[in-house]
PDB file of C-alpha atoms in Angstrom:
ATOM      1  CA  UNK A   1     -18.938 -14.743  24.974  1.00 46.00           C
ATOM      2  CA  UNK A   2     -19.999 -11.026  24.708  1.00 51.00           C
ATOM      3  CA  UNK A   3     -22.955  -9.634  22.966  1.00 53.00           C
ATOM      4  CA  UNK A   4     -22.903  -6.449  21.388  1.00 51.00           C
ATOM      5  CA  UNK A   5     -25.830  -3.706  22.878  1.00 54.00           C
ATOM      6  CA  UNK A   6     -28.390  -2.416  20.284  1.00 53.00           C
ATOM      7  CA  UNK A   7     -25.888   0.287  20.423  1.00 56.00           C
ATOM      8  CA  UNK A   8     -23.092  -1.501  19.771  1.00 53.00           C
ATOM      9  CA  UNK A   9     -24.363  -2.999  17.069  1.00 55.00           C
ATOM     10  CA  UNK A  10     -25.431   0.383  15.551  1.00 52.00           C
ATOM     11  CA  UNK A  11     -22.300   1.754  16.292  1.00 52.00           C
ATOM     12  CA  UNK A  12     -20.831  -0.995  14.427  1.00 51.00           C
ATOM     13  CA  UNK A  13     -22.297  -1.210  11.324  1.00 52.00           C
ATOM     14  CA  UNK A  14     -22.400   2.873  11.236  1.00 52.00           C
ATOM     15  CA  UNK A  15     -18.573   2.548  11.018  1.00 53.00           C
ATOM     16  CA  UNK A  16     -18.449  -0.215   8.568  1.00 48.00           C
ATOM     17  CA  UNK A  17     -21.180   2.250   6.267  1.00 50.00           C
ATOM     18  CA  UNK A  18     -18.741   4.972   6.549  1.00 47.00           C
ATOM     19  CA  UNK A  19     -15.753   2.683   4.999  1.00 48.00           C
ATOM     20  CA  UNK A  20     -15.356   3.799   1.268  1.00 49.00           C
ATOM     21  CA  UNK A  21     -17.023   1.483  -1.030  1.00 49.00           C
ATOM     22  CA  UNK A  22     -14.638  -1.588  -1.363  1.00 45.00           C
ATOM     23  CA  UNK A  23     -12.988  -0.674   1.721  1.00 48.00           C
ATOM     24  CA  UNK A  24     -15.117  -3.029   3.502  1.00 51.00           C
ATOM     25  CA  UNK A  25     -14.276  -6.616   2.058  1.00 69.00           C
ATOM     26  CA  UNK A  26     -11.516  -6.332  -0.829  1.00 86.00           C
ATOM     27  CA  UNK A  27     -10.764  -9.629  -1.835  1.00 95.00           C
ATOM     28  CA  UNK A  28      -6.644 -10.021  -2.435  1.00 95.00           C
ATOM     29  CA  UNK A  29      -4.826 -13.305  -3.901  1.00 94.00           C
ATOM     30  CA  UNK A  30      -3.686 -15.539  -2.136  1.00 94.00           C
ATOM     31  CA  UNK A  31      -0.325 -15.970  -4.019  1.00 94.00           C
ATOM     32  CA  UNK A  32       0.231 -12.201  -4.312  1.00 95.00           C
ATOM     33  CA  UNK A  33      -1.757 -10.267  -1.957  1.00 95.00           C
ATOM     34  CA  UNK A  34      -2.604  -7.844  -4.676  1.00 97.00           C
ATOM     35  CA  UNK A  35      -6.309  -6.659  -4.685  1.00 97.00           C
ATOM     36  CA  UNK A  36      -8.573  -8.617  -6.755  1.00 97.00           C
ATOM     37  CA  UNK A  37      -9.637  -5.718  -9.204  1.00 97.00           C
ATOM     38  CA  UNK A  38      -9.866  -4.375 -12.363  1.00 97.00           C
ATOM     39  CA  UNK A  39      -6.144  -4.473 -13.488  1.00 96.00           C
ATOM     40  CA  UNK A  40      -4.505  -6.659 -11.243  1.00 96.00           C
ATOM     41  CA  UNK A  41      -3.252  -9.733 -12.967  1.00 97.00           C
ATOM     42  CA  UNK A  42      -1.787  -7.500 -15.365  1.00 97.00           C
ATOM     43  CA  UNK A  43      -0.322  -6.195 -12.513  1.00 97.00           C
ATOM     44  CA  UNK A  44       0.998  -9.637 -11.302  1.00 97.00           C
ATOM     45  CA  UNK A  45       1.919 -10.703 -14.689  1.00 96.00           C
ATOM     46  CA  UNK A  46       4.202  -7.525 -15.309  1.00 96.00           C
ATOM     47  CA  UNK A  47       5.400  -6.642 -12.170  1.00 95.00           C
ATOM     48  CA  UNK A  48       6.493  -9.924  -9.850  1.00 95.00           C
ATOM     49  CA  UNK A  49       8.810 -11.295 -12.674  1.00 93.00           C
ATOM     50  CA  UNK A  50      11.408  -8.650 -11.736  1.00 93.00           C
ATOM     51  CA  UNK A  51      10.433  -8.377  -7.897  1.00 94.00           C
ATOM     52  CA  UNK A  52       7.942  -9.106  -5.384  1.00 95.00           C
ATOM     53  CA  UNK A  53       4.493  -8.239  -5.154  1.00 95.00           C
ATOM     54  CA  UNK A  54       5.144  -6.903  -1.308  1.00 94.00           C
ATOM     55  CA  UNK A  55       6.748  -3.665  -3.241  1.00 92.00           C
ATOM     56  CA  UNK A  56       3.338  -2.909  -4.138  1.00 94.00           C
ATOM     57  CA  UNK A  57       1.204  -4.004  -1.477  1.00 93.00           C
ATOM     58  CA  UNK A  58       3.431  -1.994   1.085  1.00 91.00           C
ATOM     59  CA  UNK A  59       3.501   1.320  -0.890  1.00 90.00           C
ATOM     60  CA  UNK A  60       1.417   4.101  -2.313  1.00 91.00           C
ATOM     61  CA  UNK A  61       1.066   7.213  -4.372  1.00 92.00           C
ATOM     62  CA  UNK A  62      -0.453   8.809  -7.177  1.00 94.00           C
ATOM     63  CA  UNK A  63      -0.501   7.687 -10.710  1.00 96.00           C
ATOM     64  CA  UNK A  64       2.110  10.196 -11.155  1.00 96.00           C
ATOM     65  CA  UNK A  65       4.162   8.529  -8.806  1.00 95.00           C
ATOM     66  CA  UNK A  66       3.672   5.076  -9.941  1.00 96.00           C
ATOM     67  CA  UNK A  67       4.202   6.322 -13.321  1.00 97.00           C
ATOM     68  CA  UNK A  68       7.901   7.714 -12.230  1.00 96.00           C
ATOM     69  CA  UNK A  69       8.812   4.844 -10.652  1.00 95.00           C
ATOM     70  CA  UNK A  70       8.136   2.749 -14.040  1.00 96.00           C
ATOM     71  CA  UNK A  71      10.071   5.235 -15.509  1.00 97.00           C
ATOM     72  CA  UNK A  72      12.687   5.058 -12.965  1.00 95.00           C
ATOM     73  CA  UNK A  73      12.894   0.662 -13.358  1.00 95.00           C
ATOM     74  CA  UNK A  74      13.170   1.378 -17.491  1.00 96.00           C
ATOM     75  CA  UNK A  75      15.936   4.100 -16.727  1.00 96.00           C
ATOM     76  CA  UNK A  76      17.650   1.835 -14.423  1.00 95.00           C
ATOM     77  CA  UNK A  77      16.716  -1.269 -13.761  1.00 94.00           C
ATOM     78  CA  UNK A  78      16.381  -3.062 -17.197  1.00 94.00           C
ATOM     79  CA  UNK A  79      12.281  -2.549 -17.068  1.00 95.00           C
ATOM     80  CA  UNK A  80      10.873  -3.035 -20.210  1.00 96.00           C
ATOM     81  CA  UNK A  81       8.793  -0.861 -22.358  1.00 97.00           C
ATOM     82  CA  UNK A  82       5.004  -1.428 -22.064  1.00 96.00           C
ATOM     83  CA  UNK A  83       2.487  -1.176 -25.083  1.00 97.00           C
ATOM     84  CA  UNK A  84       0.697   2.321 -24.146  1.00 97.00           C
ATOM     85  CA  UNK A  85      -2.675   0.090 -23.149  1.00 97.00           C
ATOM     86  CA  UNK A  86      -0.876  -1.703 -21.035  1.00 97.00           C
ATOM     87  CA  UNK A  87       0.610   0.808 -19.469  1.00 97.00           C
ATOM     88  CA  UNK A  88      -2.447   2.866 -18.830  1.00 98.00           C
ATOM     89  CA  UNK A  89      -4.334  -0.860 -17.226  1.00 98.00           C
ATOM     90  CA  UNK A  90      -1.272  -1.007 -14.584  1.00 97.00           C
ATOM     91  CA  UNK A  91      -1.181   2.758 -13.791  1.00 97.00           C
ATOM     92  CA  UNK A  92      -4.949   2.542 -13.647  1.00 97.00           C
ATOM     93  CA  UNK A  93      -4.906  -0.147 -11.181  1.00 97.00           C
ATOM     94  CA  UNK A  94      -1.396   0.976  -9.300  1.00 97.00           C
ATOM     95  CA  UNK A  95      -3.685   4.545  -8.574  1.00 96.00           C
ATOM     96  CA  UNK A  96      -7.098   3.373  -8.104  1.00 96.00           C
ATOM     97  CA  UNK A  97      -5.785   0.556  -5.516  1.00 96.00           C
ATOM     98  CA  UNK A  98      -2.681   2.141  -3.840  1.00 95.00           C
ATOM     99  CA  UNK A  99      -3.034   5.725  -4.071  1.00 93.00           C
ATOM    100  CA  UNK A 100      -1.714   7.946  -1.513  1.00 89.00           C
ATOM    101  CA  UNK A 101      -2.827   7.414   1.973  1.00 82.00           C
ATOM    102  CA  UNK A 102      -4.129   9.821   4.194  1.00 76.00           C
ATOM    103  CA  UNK A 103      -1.495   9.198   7.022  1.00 67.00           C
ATOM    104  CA  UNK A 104       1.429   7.365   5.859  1.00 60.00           C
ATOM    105  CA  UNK A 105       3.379   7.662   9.016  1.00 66.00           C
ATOM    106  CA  UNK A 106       2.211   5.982  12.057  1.00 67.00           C
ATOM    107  CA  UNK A 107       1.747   7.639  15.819  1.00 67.00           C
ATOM    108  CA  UNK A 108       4.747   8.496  17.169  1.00 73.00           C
ATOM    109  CA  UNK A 109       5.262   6.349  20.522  1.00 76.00           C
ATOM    110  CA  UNK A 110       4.518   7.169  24.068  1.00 80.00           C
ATOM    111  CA  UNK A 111       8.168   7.830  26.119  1.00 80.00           C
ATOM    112  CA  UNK A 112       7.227   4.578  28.241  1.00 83.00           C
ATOM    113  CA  UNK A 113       7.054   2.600  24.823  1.00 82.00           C
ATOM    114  CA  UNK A 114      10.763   3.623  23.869  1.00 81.00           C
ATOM    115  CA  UNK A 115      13.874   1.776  24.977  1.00 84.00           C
ATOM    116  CA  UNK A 116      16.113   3.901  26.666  1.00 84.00           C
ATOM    117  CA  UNK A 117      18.775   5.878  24.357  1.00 81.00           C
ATOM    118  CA  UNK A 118      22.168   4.385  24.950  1.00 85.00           C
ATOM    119  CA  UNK A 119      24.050   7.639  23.457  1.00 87.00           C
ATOM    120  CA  UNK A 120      25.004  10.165  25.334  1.00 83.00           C
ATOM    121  CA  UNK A 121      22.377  13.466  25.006  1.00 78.00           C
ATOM    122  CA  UNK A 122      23.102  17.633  25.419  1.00 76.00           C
ATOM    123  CA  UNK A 123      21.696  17.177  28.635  1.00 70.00           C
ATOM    124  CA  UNK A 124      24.050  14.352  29.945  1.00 64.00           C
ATOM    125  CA  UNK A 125      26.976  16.264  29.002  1.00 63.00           C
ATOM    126  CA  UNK A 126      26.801  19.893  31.002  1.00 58.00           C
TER     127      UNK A 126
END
């Protein structure tokens, strides 16, 4: 077993006291995965009748956003329309817990962790 340095533990828990408040132990539901907060089983109750909760845990964006894409479900998709209250509780919740993210996109891999390209290139060809 390895123990943490003095300095690894102050390292540590200076990183955990820079997370944003509630960053550091956000409590989700088991059934849903949805963040336990203000909101949320409105959330649940509304929005995993029609499709699965993953379609919000995996996304993000402003309240904007969400609120175009509840637009975009009544449009299209048979969505319902919600009492104005209601409304403003899921959009409330949809921004506060899945607003945009600083970096959406991941690293782009190293050459050596890429398969090879099986297609022919410009450089292949001349």
């Amino acid at each position: 077993m390895r123990v943490l340095s003095c300095w690894g533990k102050a390292a540590l828990l200076a990183g955990l006291a820079s997370l944003p408040l509630g960053a550091q132990a956000q409590e989700t539901d088991a059934d849903t995965g949805l963040i336990k907060a203000e909101g949320w089983e409105m959330v649940k109750g509304n929005c995993t009748i029609c499709h699965s909760s993953r379609l919000v845990t995996q996304n993000s964006g402003s309240r904007g956003h969400w609120e175009s894409l509840i637009r975009w479900m009544q449009d299209t998709q048979g969505l319902w329309e919600f009492q104005p209250d209601v409304e403003a509780t899921i959009l409330d919740y949809l921004a506060d817990n899945y607003g945009p993210k600083e970096s959406a996109r991941r690293l782009p891999l190293s050459r050596t962790d890429r398969p090879d390209n099986p297609y022919p290139t410009v450089s292949d060809s001349g």
